[in-house]
Every structure is written in structure tokens, then in C-alpha cells.
Short mmCIF file of C-alpha atoms in Angstrom, two decimals:
data_model
loop_
_atom_site.label_atom_id
_atom_site.label_comp_id
_atom_site.label_asym_id
_atom_site.label_seq_id
_atom_site.Cartn_x
_atom_site.Cartn_y
_atom_site.Cartn_z
CA MET A 1 85.41 76.53 143.38
CA ARG A 2 85.38 78.95 140.43
CA SER A 3 87.23 82.24 140.78
CA PHE A 4 85.10 85.33 141.54
CA LEU A 5 85.40 87.61 138.48
CA PRO A 6 85.18 91.01 140.22
CA ASP A 7 88.34 90.09 142.18
CA PHE A 8 90.35 90.28 138.98
CA GLN A 9 91.81 93.12 136.97
CA VAL A 10 93.26 92.99 133.47
CA ARG A 11 95.30 95.50 131.49
CA VAL A 12 95.93 95.10 127.78
CA PRO A 13 99.06 97.07 126.82
CA ALA A 14 99.31 97.86 123.11
CA THR A 15 103.10 98.07 122.98
CA LEU A 16 106.05 96.42 124.73
CA PRO A 17 107.27 99.71 126.32
CA GLU A 18 103.78 100.26 127.74
CA ALA A 19 103.79 96.76 129.23
CA LEU A 20 107.27 97.23 130.70
CA ASP A 21 106.33 100.60 132.21
CA LEU A 22 103.29 99.05 133.90
CA LEU A 23 105.47 96.27 135.32
CA ALA A 24 108.13 98.71 136.53
CA ALA A 25 105.63 101.13 138.11
CA GLU A 26 104.37 98.43 140.49
CA PRO A 27 106.98 95.65 140.62
CA GLY A 28 105.40 92.27 141.21
CA ALA A 29 101.84 93.60 141.09
CA TRP A 30 100.99 92.41 137.58
CA THR A 31 101.18 88.85 136.36
CA PRO A 32 101.88 88.46 132.63
CA LEU A 33 99.24 86.44 130.76
CA ALA A 34 100.09 84.98 127.35
CA GLY A 35 98.33 81.90 125.93
CA GLY A 36 96.62 81.26 129.27
CA THR A 37 96.77 77.48 128.99
CA ASP A 38 98.38 77.09 132.42
CA LEU A 39 97.06 80.18 134.23
CA MET A 40 93.43 79.66 133.21
CA VAL A 41 93.44 76.12 134.62
CA LEU A 42 94.30 77.52 138.06
CA PHE A 43 91.88 80.39 137.52
CA ASN A 44 89.03 78.01 136.72
CA ALA A 45 89.80 75.99 139.84
CA GLY A 46 89.85 79.15 142.01
CA ARG A 47 93.49 78.44 142.89
CA LEU A 48 95.13 81.38 141.15
CA GLN A 49 96.98 83.57 143.67
CA ALA A 50 97.50 86.51 141.31
CA ARG A 51 94.64 89.01 140.89
CA ARG A 52 96.01 91.49 138.36
CA PHE A 53 96.95 90.44 134.86
CA LEU A 54 98.86 91.99 132.03
CA ASP A 55 97.52 90.48 128.81
CA LEU A 56 100.53 90.26 126.50
CA SER A 57 98.64 88.75 123.58
CA ARG A 58 98.47 92.02 121.59
CA LEU A 59 102.22 92.70 121.70
CA PHE A 60 103.45 92.25 118.13
CA GLU A 61 107.02 92.78 119.41
CA LEU A 62 106.81 89.36 121.07
CA ARG A 63 105.75 87.55 117.90
CA GLY A 64 107.58 86.31 114.87
CA VAL A 65 110.46 84.09 113.91
CA GLN A 66 113.76 85.60 112.77
CA ASP A 67 115.78 83.18 110.64
CA GLU A 68 119.39 84.31 110.22
CA PRO A 69 122.59 82.53 109.20
CA GLY A 70 123.78 80.63 112.25
CA ARG A 71 120.83 81.28 114.51
CA LEU A 72 117.08 81.34 114.94
CA THR A 73 115.28 83.84 117.17
CA LEU A 74 111.73 83.18 118.32
CA GLY A 75 109.36 85.71 119.84
CA ALA A 76 108.18 84.67 123.30
CA LEU A 77 104.59 84.48 122.02
CA THR A 78 105.48 81.85 119.40
CA THR A 79 102.87 79.14 119.86
CA PHE A 80 103.53 75.41 119.87
CA SER A 81 101.55 75.18 116.62
CA GLU A 82 103.75 77.83 115.03
CA LEU A 83 106.83 75.82 116.04
CA ARG A 84 105.28 72.79 114.33
CA GLU A 85 104.56 74.80 111.18
CA GLN A 86 107.97 76.46 110.68
CA ARG A 87 110.13 74.76 108.06
CA VAL A 88 113.35 76.08 109.62
CA VAL A 89 112.43 74.58 112.99
CA HIS A 90 111.89 71.20 111.32
CA GLN A 91 115.20 71.49 109.49
CA CYS A 92 117.43 72.68 112.32
CA PHE A 93 115.67 71.84 115.59
CA PRO A 94 113.59 68.66 115.15
CA ASN A 95 113.48 68.12 118.93
CA LEU A 96 111.66 71.41 119.28
CA VAL A 97 109.01 70.20 116.83
CA LYS A 98 108.66 66.95 118.76
CA SER A 99 108.40 68.79 122.07
CA ALA A 100 105.73 71.14 120.69
CA ARG A 101 103.83 68.13 119.39
CA ALA A 102 104.09 66.45 122.80
CA THR A 103 102.57 69.44 124.60
CA GLY A 104 98.86 68.99 125.43
CA ALA A 105 96.86 68.48 122.24
CA LEU A 106 96.16 70.71 119.26
CA ALA A 107 93.79 73.09 121.06
CA ILE A 108 96.51 73.73 123.67
CA GLN A 109 99.25 73.97 121.03
CA ASN A 110 97.24 76.66 119.22
CA ARG A 111 97.26 78.91 122.31
CA GLY A 112 100.21 77.96 124.52
CA THR A 113 103.44 79.89 123.92
CA LEU A 114 107.12 79.04 124.15
CA GLY A 115 107.77 82.00 126.48
CA GLY A 116 104.85 81.00 128.68
CA ASN A 117 106.06 77.41 128.82
CA ILE A 118 109.45 78.67 130.09
CA VAL A 119 108.19 81.24 132.59
CA ASN A 120 105.46 78.99 133.98
CA ALA A 121 108.54 77.09 135.16
CA SER A 122 107.01 73.65 135.47
CA PRO A 123 109.83 71.10 135.84
CA ALA A 124 107.70 68.78 133.68
CA ALA A 125 107.22 71.20 130.75
CA ASP A 126 107.96 69.61 127.38
CA THR A 127 109.88 72.28 125.44
CA PRO A 128 112.57 73.15 128.06
CA PRO A 129 114.55 69.89 127.66
CA ALA A 130 114.76 70.55 123.91
CA LEU A 131 115.83 74.17 124.50
CA LEU A 132 118.52 73.01 126.93
CA ALA A 133 119.83 70.42 124.48
CA TYR A 134 120.15 73.10 121.80
CA GLY A 135 121.98 75.58 124.03
CA ALA A 136 119.21 78.21 123.84
CA GLU A 137 119.52 81.71 125.26
CA VAL A 138 116.66 83.87 126.53
CA GLU A 139 116.22 87.63 126.34
CA LEU A 140 114.92 89.40 129.44
CA THR A 141 113.70 92.93 128.92
CA SER A 142 112.92 95.73 131.38
CA PRO A 143 112.55 99.49 130.84
CA ALA A 144 116.31 99.69 131.51
CA GLY A 145 117.09 97.49 128.50
CA ALA A 146 117.48 93.89 127.44
CA ARG A 147 119.93 91.19 128.52
CA TRP A 148 120.58 87.75 127.08
CA ILE A 149 121.42 84.82 129.35
CA PRO A 150 121.95 81.12 128.70
CA TYR A 151 118.63 79.35 129.23
CA ALA A 152 120.52 76.76 131.30
CA ASP A 153 121.06 79.50 133.94
CA PHE A 154 117.46 80.77 133.93
CA HIS A 155 115.83 78.30 136.34
CA GLN A 156 117.33 78.67 139.82
CA GLY A 157 115.06 76.43 141.88
CA TYR A 158 111.50 75.17 141.88
CA LYS A 159 109.54 78.01 140.21
CA ARG A 160 112.44 80.40 140.96
CA MET A 161 113.92 82.18 137.96
CA ASP A 162 116.53 84.76 137.02
CA LEU A 163 113.69 87.14 136.13
CA GLY A 164 113.21 90.50 137.84
CA PRO A 165 109.70 91.79 138.76
CA ALA A 166 110.00 94.46 136.05
CA GLU A 167 111.33 92.04 133.41
CA LEU A 168 109.58 90.12 130.66
CA LEU A 169 110.99 87.16 128.81
CA THR A 170 110.81 88.55 125.28
CA ARG A 171 112.76 86.28 122.90
CA ILE A 172 114.43 82.88 122.68
CA ARG A 173 117.55 82.39 120.54
CA LEU A 174 119.02 79.12 119.31
CA PRO A 175 122.38 78.56 117.58
CA LYS A 176 121.85 76.43 114.46
CA PRO A 177 123.65 73.11 114.75
CA GLU A 178 126.49 72.72 112.27
CA GLY A 179 128.12 69.65 110.83
CA MET A 180 126.99 66.12 111.47
CA GLY A 181 124.43 66.08 114.24
CA TYR A 182 122.19 63.65 116.09
CA HIS A 183 118.90 64.70 117.68
CA PHE A 184 116.93 62.70 120.22
CA TYR A 185 113.67 63.52 122.05
CA ARG A 186 111.61 61.18 124.16
CA LYS A 187 108.74 62.03 126.49
CA VAL A 188 107.33 59.31 128.70
CA GLY A 189 103.76 60.01 129.79
CA THR A 190 100.55 58.07 130.36
CA ARG A 191 99.41 58.70 126.79
CA GLN A 192 100.72 60.66 123.84
CA ALA A 193 98.31 63.59 124.05
CA GLN A 194 97.39 65.69 127.08
CA ALA A 195 99.60 63.72 129.49
CA ILE A 196 102.13 65.47 131.68
CA SER A 197 105.64 63.99 131.54
CA LYS A 198 106.84 61.38 133.98
CA VAL A 199 110.27 61.61 132.36
CA CYS A 200 111.47 63.65 129.40
CA LEU A 201 114.91 63.57 127.78
CA ALA A 202 116.17 65.63 124.85
CA ALA A 203 119.67 65.45 123.45
CA TYR A 204 121.73 66.98 120.73
CA ALA A 205 125.10 65.48 119.80
CA ARG A 206 127.68 66.79 117.35
CA LEU A 207 129.60 64.00 115.65
CA GLU A 208 133.07 64.09 114.18
CA GLY A 209 133.37 60.88 112.25
CA ARG A 210 132.52 58.20 114.80
CA VAL A 211 133.37 60.34 117.80
CA LEU A 212 130.91 62.13 120.07
CA ALA A 213 132.54 65.55 119.77
CA ASP A 214 129.91 67.37 121.81
CA LEU A 215 126.72 66.46 123.64
CA ARG A 216 124.02 68.31 125.52
CA ILE A 217 121.24 66.52 127.38
CA GLY A 218 118.14 68.31 128.70
CA LEU A 219 115.84 66.62 131.21
CA GLY A 220 112.26 67.19 132.31
CA ALA A 221 110.25 65.95 135.31
CA VAL A 222 113.26 64.49 137.15
CA ALA A 223 114.48 67.54 139.10
CA PRO A 224 112.98 70.73 140.63
CA VAL A 225 113.79 72.52 137.37
CA PRO A 226 114.31 71.55 133.71
CA ALA A 227 117.97 70.54 133.98
CA ARG A 228 121.07 69.68 131.99
CA ALA A 229 122.66 66.27 132.67
CA THR A 230 126.12 67.83 132.98
CA GLY A 231 127.85 64.88 134.67
CA THR A 232 126.55 62.44 132.08
CA GLU A 233 127.53 64.80 129.27
CA ALA A 234 131.09 65.06 130.64
CA LEU A 235 131.37 61.28 130.88
CA LEU A 236 130.29 60.81 127.27
CA ARG A 237 131.95 63.76 125.52
CA GLY A 238 134.87 62.70 123.31
CA ARG A 239 133.93 59.00 123.32
CA ALA A 240 133.90 56.85 120.23
CA LEU A 241 130.42 55.76 119.15
CA ASP A 242 131.67 52.17 119.11
CA ALA A 243 132.68 52.32 122.79
CA LEU A 244 129.88 54.19 124.53
CA PRO A 245 129.76 53.16 128.22
CA PHE A 246 126.01 52.45 128.55
CA GLU A 247 125.94 51.38 132.17
CA ALA A 248 128.42 54.00 133.42
CA ALA A 249 126.28 56.64 131.70
CA ARG A 250 123.17 55.25 133.37
CA ASP A 251 124.96 55.57 136.74
CA ALA A 252 126.21 59.08 135.98
CA LEU A 253 122.66 60.14 135.12
CA GLN A 254 121.48 59.09 138.57
CA ALA A 255 123.76 61.77 140.06
CA ASP A 256 122.44 64.41 137.65
CA ILE A 257 118.78 63.99 138.63
CA ALA A 258 116.73 64.45 141.80
CA PRO A 259 113.27 63.10 141.06
CA ILE A 260 110.38 63.11 143.53
CA ASP A 261 107.36 60.89 144.19
CA ASP A 262 104.13 62.49 143.01
CA ILE A 263 100.77 61.49 141.57
CA ARG A 264 102.28 60.83 138.13
CA ALA A 265 105.18 58.55 139.04
CA SER A 266 107.43 57.50 141.89
CA ALA A 267 110.99 58.78 142.18
CA HIS A 268 112.16 55.18 141.72
CA PHE A 269 110.19 54.80 138.47
CA ARG A 270 111.63 58.07 137.19
CA ARG A 271 115.21 57.01 137.98
CA VAL A 272 114.83 53.66 136.23
CA VAL A 273 113.01 55.10 133.20
CA ALA A 274 115.37 58.08 132.80
CA GLY A 275 118.25 55.59 132.71
CA ASN A 276 116.42 53.39 130.22
CA VAL A 277 115.70 56.33 127.91
CA LEU A 278 119.33 57.43 128.10
CA VAL A 279 120.55 53.95 127.17
CA GLN A 280 117.99 53.79 124.37
CA MET A 281 119.47 57.03 123.04
CA LEU A 282 123.07 55.77 123.34
CA LYS A 283 122.19 52.54 121.51
CA GLU A 284 120.65 54.62 118.72
CA LEU A 285 123.81 56.72 118.64
CA ALA A 286 126.02 53.65 118.47
CA ALA A 287 124.04 52.53 115.41
CA VAL A 288 124.52 55.84 113.57
CA ARG A 289 126.31 55.38 110.25
CA ALA A 290 128.72 58.29 110.23
CA MET B 1 86.97 96.29 141.91
CA PRO B 2 84.37 95.19 139.34
CA GLU B 3 85.30 96.13 135.82
CA THR B 4 83.69 95.12 132.59
CA PHE B 5 84.50 95.82 129.00
CA ARG B 6 82.64 95.80 125.74
CA LEU B 7 83.49 92.63 123.86
CA ASP B 8 83.04 93.03 120.10
CA PHE B 9 83.61 89.89 118.10
CA THR B 10 82.14 87.71 115.39
CA VAL B 11 80.30 84.54 116.29
CA ASN B 12 79.20 82.16 113.56
CA GLY B 13 79.50 84.91 111.00
CA GLN B 14 77.48 87.49 112.92
CA ALA B 15 78.90 90.56 114.65
CA ARG B 16 78.13 90.32 118.38
CA SER B 17 78.69 92.77 121.16
CA LEU B 18 78.21 92.44 124.90
CA ASP B 19 79.51 93.73 128.22
CA THR B 20 81.49 91.17 130.14
CA HIS B 21 84.45 90.82 132.50
CA PRO B 22 87.86 90.53 130.80
CA MET B 23 88.58 87.29 132.68
CA ALA B 24 85.18 85.74 131.90
CA ARG B 25 85.74 82.49 130.07
CA LEU B 26 84.86 82.47 126.39
CA LEU B 27 82.88 79.30 127.22
CA ASP B 28 80.62 81.21 129.62
CA VAL B 29 80.31 84.19 127.30
CA LEU B 30 79.04 81.85 124.57
CA ARG B 31 76.74 79.77 126.74
CA GLU B 32 75.39 82.32 129.19
CA GLY B 33 75.96 85.61 127.41
CA LEU B 34 74.83 84.53 123.95
CA GLY B 35 72.73 81.44 124.71
CA LEU B 36 74.87 79.21 122.50
CA THR B 37 74.68 76.11 124.65
CA GLY B 38 75.96 73.70 122.00
CA THR B 39 79.47 74.24 123.41
CA LYS B 40 79.81 72.06 126.52
CA GLU B 41 81.85 72.25 129.69
CA GLY B 42 83.49 68.98 130.66
CA CYS B 43 86.62 69.23 132.74
CA GLY B 44 87.11 73.01 132.78
CA GLU B 45 90.87 72.58 132.55
CA GLY B 46 91.66 72.04 128.89
CA GLU B 47 91.87 68.25 129.06
CA CYS B 48 88.64 66.96 127.55
CA GLY B 49 87.87 69.16 124.53
CA ALA B 50 84.09 69.35 125.14
CA CYS B 51 84.33 73.15 124.99
CA SER B 52 86.22 73.24 121.67
CA VAL B 53 85.44 76.15 119.34
CA LEU B 54 87.28 77.66 116.39
CA LEU B 55 88.97 80.96 117.27
CA ASP B 56 90.28 82.77 114.21
CA GLY B 57 90.13 79.46 112.36
CA ARG B 58 91.98 77.32 114.90
CA VAL B 59 90.57 74.86 117.41
CA VAL B 60 90.89 76.06 121.04
CA ASN B 61 89.53 75.14 124.46
CA SER B 62 87.01 77.91 125.17
CA CYS B 63 87.29 77.22 128.92
CA LEU B 64 90.88 78.50 128.80
CA ILE B 65 90.25 81.70 126.81
CA PRO B 66 89.64 84.85 128.82
CA ALA B 67 87.08 87.09 127.10
CA VAL B 68 89.66 89.83 126.72
CA GLN B 69 91.58 87.61 124.30
CA ALA B 70 88.49 87.10 122.12
CA GLN B 71 88.24 90.84 121.39
CA GLY B 72 87.90 91.29 117.63
CA ALA B 73 88.16 87.54 117.02
CA GLU B 74 86.12 85.31 114.76
CA VAL B 75 84.54 82.43 116.67
CA VAL B 76 82.77 79.40 115.22
CA THR B 77 80.76 77.16 117.55
CA VAL B 78 78.98 73.92 116.73
CA GLU B 79 75.89 76.01 115.96
CA GLY B 80 77.84 77.63 113.15
CA LEU B 81 78.73 74.42 111.34
CA ALA B 82 75.32 73.84 109.78
CA ALA B 83 74.97 76.35 106.97
CA GLY B 84 71.53 77.31 105.61
CA GLY B 85 69.57 75.07 107.96
CA GLY B 86 71.04 71.79 106.72
CA LEU B 87 73.67 69.72 108.51
CA SER B 88 77.29 70.05 107.56
CA PRO B 89 78.96 67.08 105.80
CA MET B 90 80.74 66.29 109.09
CA GLN B 91 77.48 66.30 111.04
CA ASP B 92 75.86 64.07 108.42
CA ALA B 93 78.78 61.67 108.60
CA PHE B 94 78.59 61.51 112.42
CA LEU B 95 74.88 60.58 112.05
CA ALA B 96 75.54 58.05 109.29
CA HIS B 97 78.31 56.32 111.24
CA ASN B 98 76.62 56.39 114.67
CA ALA B 99 79.56 58.45 115.90
CA ALA B 100 77.61 59.81 118.88
CA GLN B 101 76.17 57.98 121.85
CA CYS B 102 75.47 60.24 124.83
CA GLY B 103 76.42 63.19 122.64
CA PHE B 104 78.19 65.31 125.23
CA CYS B 105 81.55 65.26 123.47
CA THR B 106 80.00 65.56 120.01
CA PRO B 107 80.04 69.36 119.61
CA GLY B 108 83.73 69.45 120.51
CA MET B 109 84.46 66.43 118.31
CA LEU B 110 82.71 68.09 115.36
CA ILE B 111 84.70 71.30 115.85
CA ALA B 112 88.03 69.45 116.15
CA ALA B 113 87.14 67.29 113.13
CA GLU B 114 86.19 70.38 111.13
CA ASP B 115 89.51 71.99 112.07
CA LEU B 116 91.34 68.85 110.97
CA VAL B 117 89.76 68.46 107.53
CA ARG B 118 90.23 72.17 106.80
CA ARG B 119 93.96 71.85 107.48
CA CYS B 120 94.42 68.36 106.19
CA PRO B 121 91.77 67.41 103.60
CA ALA B 122 92.76 63.74 103.34
CA PRO B 123 93.94 62.61 106.77
CA ASP B 124 95.01 59.04 107.39
CA LYS B 125 93.85 57.23 110.52
CA GLU B 126 96.87 58.41 112.55
CA GLN B 127 96.27 62.01 111.55
CA VAL B 128 92.60 61.75 112.52
CA ARG B 129 93.60 60.31 115.88
CA GLU B 130 96.10 63.11 116.48
CA GLY B 131 93.59 65.73 115.33
CA LEU B 132 91.06 64.44 117.86
CA ALA B 133 93.56 63.57 120.62
CA GLY B 134 92.43 66.51 122.76
CA ASN B 135 88.78 65.39 122.68
CA LEU B 136 87.71 62.68 125.08
CA CYS B 137 84.73 60.41 124.44
CA ARG B 138 83.68 57.97 127.14
CA CYS B 139 81.03 56.11 125.08
CA THR B 140 81.95 55.32 121.52
CA GLY B 141 85.46 53.92 121.74
CA TYR B 142 86.40 56.44 119.04
CA SER B 143 86.33 54.03 116.09
CA LYS B 144 83.05 55.29 114.66
CA ILE B 145 84.15 58.87 115.12
CA VAL B 146 87.37 58.18 113.22
CA ASP B 147 85.33 56.40 110.50
CA ALA B 148 83.00 59.42 110.21
CA VAL B 149 85.88 61.87 109.84
CA GLN B 150 87.59 59.70 107.24
CA ALA B 151 84.32 59.34 105.36
CA VAL B 152 84.08 63.12 105.05
CA ALA B 153 87.70 63.24 103.97
CA ARG B 154 86.79 60.77 101.20
CA LYS B 155 83.73 62.89 100.35
CA GLU B 156 81.41 60.03 101.27
CA GLY B 157 79.78 61.98 104.06
CA GLN B 158 77.96 64.36 101.81
CA PRO B 159 74.25 63.74 101.25
#
């Protein structure tokens, strides 16, 4: 059943300090609203718990892309379409472009935001695996100031985050990969557009000659949170591309994930497919001409 | 606590103003507030694209836009595509290629197609399919819709 409009309240702060003051005055009372592409679905179905919304869409402080030597900083309100349209994102973070392109369809990509995708905290969201693979950091801001934390530490459990009731996620920062790199992104869903992931795997590897000098793997839809495959990474780090242990890596991945059965896929399917996607990636890596 | 606000925005080139709730869906504001019933509601959850409109020149799902976020915006609905009483080239092409059957998805298809050819004047088949990927049609099988969009891109759709 549709939500009853008079039950809802909306404030539209004009500046970031104003928004933070509202949050701090009544911690937990206001739910931030950005692109609305997740919240409005629940709202339309009458299943939205929150009743009071802080519309962040007018906050210019949360917009924009800052391209500096060595790093890229994205405002939390950066839309998926903006990610797709930024040359520097294509050049340095191709997985982020692919993940933005894999999110919903164009009408969603024009509204949905990177910050919203993170804070909505769906384990099946499409950009988090790419952010994990690139070693992103997130900025959390309250009236007391801002702090940066590794994005890998942000999700603490299903829909639980290192985010205080008076804090907003304001920016996302990515170190630009240097040297010879390999990027991989694969989302497995029912169809290319609009589908929610059954399995998603993003990876970034730094190569030194034919050696896997460093590797980060981000996973979606196979754990209660978007997660790094730390055990698999440790097994593979330092290996020669000509001697990648495909099956041992597949086994290691099984210990890194904790998938569940739901309407989109069974846990068994997710385990098998996650392993298959990992091996697909390793075979691609083995074929890299370095 | 009931609270409304005055929504001032531009719809199909005309300044419009009405009192509505900040969480009212743009879809309902257009259909019920302004009587523009060309925009349809299908799924109501951003999956089907029947409610597509252009918001500040970009295709969006109007069922997912709270009215408060349309403040000051420029909206184009299917009613705004036909300029000066005639059909737009895209509408003509949809007619010429039999790209509509039941017609329910057609307003959203036309808006998404318009968005596509404005951004990408000569799309190939893959680009058309991606541009329309958020718009579901249960009748046509899509081929005739893709043909119509490509015809406009090749300037064949114009009368």
C-alpha cells in the first residue's frame, strides 16, 4: 500500500553545515535523502520506516570531482551517469565505469549517487566491489569535523556501518593506480540492465613484470556486506602469472564468502559462480602480455 | 503533521506552480496535479520505465522523484514532444514502424528514445538497446521500437 503523505516531513538544507546541525540536534531523527532511487521504492510500497527526511540534493558541497596528482576525490552526490561521463574515471578506474553502467538503467543512473549506493548498504550494490578493489576511502563529516576511513572498514555487518547518527558520508577518495595494472569487473545478474546482482566481483592487480605484485578483490552479493576477499588475495599475492593456482584460489574464495539463499539465487549457485568468475579473471590475468 | 509547499517548475516549456507535499511523486504531480496523463505508472519502483520523463534534460523515473526535488526543474513529458501540434520525428517513426501495440510503454519509450538521440545522434543497435534498457515492453518484442529509433537517427523518420 502507498505511503500516506501527511505522515512525512522533509527539510531541504541549503548548506552542509545547516544539514549537519539538523542531524546533530536530533540524532537519528532525520534520514538523508539523495537520489532517492532506493528510498523511493520503499516509500512507494509503504514499507519505509523513516518519516523525516533531509533532502541533500541542494548541497553543492557534496558535488563535484576533484582530480589531483595521485588521487581522485568524488563528492558523495556524484551520480552513476557522472561517473560514466568523467574521462579521468575511464582512464584510471575503469571498473568504476563498468559498475556505474551495471547499476539499474539510465534513468536510475541519472539520479542514483555513489554516496547513496554506499550508505544504502545493500550487500548486492554494484559500485562497492569496485571501490573495495581500488582501496577507496570515505569521508564522514559531523559538526565536530571530518574523518577519513578506509572504505573496507565502513561496513560492519548487514546494514550496519561506521557512521554516527550526526555524520554524513561526504566524499569518496581513490588512489590512482600506478605502473602496470590489470582491472577486472564482472556482475552476474538475470539481465544486463535493472537486474540486482547474484554475484559481483571486481579486482585490481598491480603487475611487476609477470608477477602479481599486489591484488585487491571486492565482492558483492556473497556476504552480509560488500567484502574484500582477503584470504584469496593473500594466496595470490606475489605469484607469477604463469603459475597462478586456479583451483586453490577457488577454494580460498569459498572461505572468504558467506552467501545466502534468497529469491535471486541459492547460496550454492553463488559459491559456484563466484569461483567461476574468479577463475575466469585468473585465466585472463595469466594471458596478460606484460 | 501535514505540510505542503509551493512547487514552481517548468513543464513542457511552461512555468507551472502548485501546492503539493514534498514527498509527492513527480508522477502523481504530473498526472493528478497537472492532468498530464500521458506519463504512465507501471511498476512504481523504477523497473519498467513507463513513467519516464526528462528532468533537466535527462531521462528519469518520475515515480522515484519526490516533488521537492523537482523544485525549479525543467520537465518534459510525452505531451511536450510534439511541437506546434504536429508529431515529433520520433513519434512519426514509431507510427511508421508499428513500434506500439498496446501503447502503455510508448510514452516512456518515446522519452527514453528522445533522450538517447539527443545525447547520441547516430546510435548503433547496441546503443539503442542500452538507451532503452530501462523501458519494458510486453507486446512488441522491441525490434520495431529499435528500428524506429534508428530510423530517426538516420533522419528517415521525418515526414
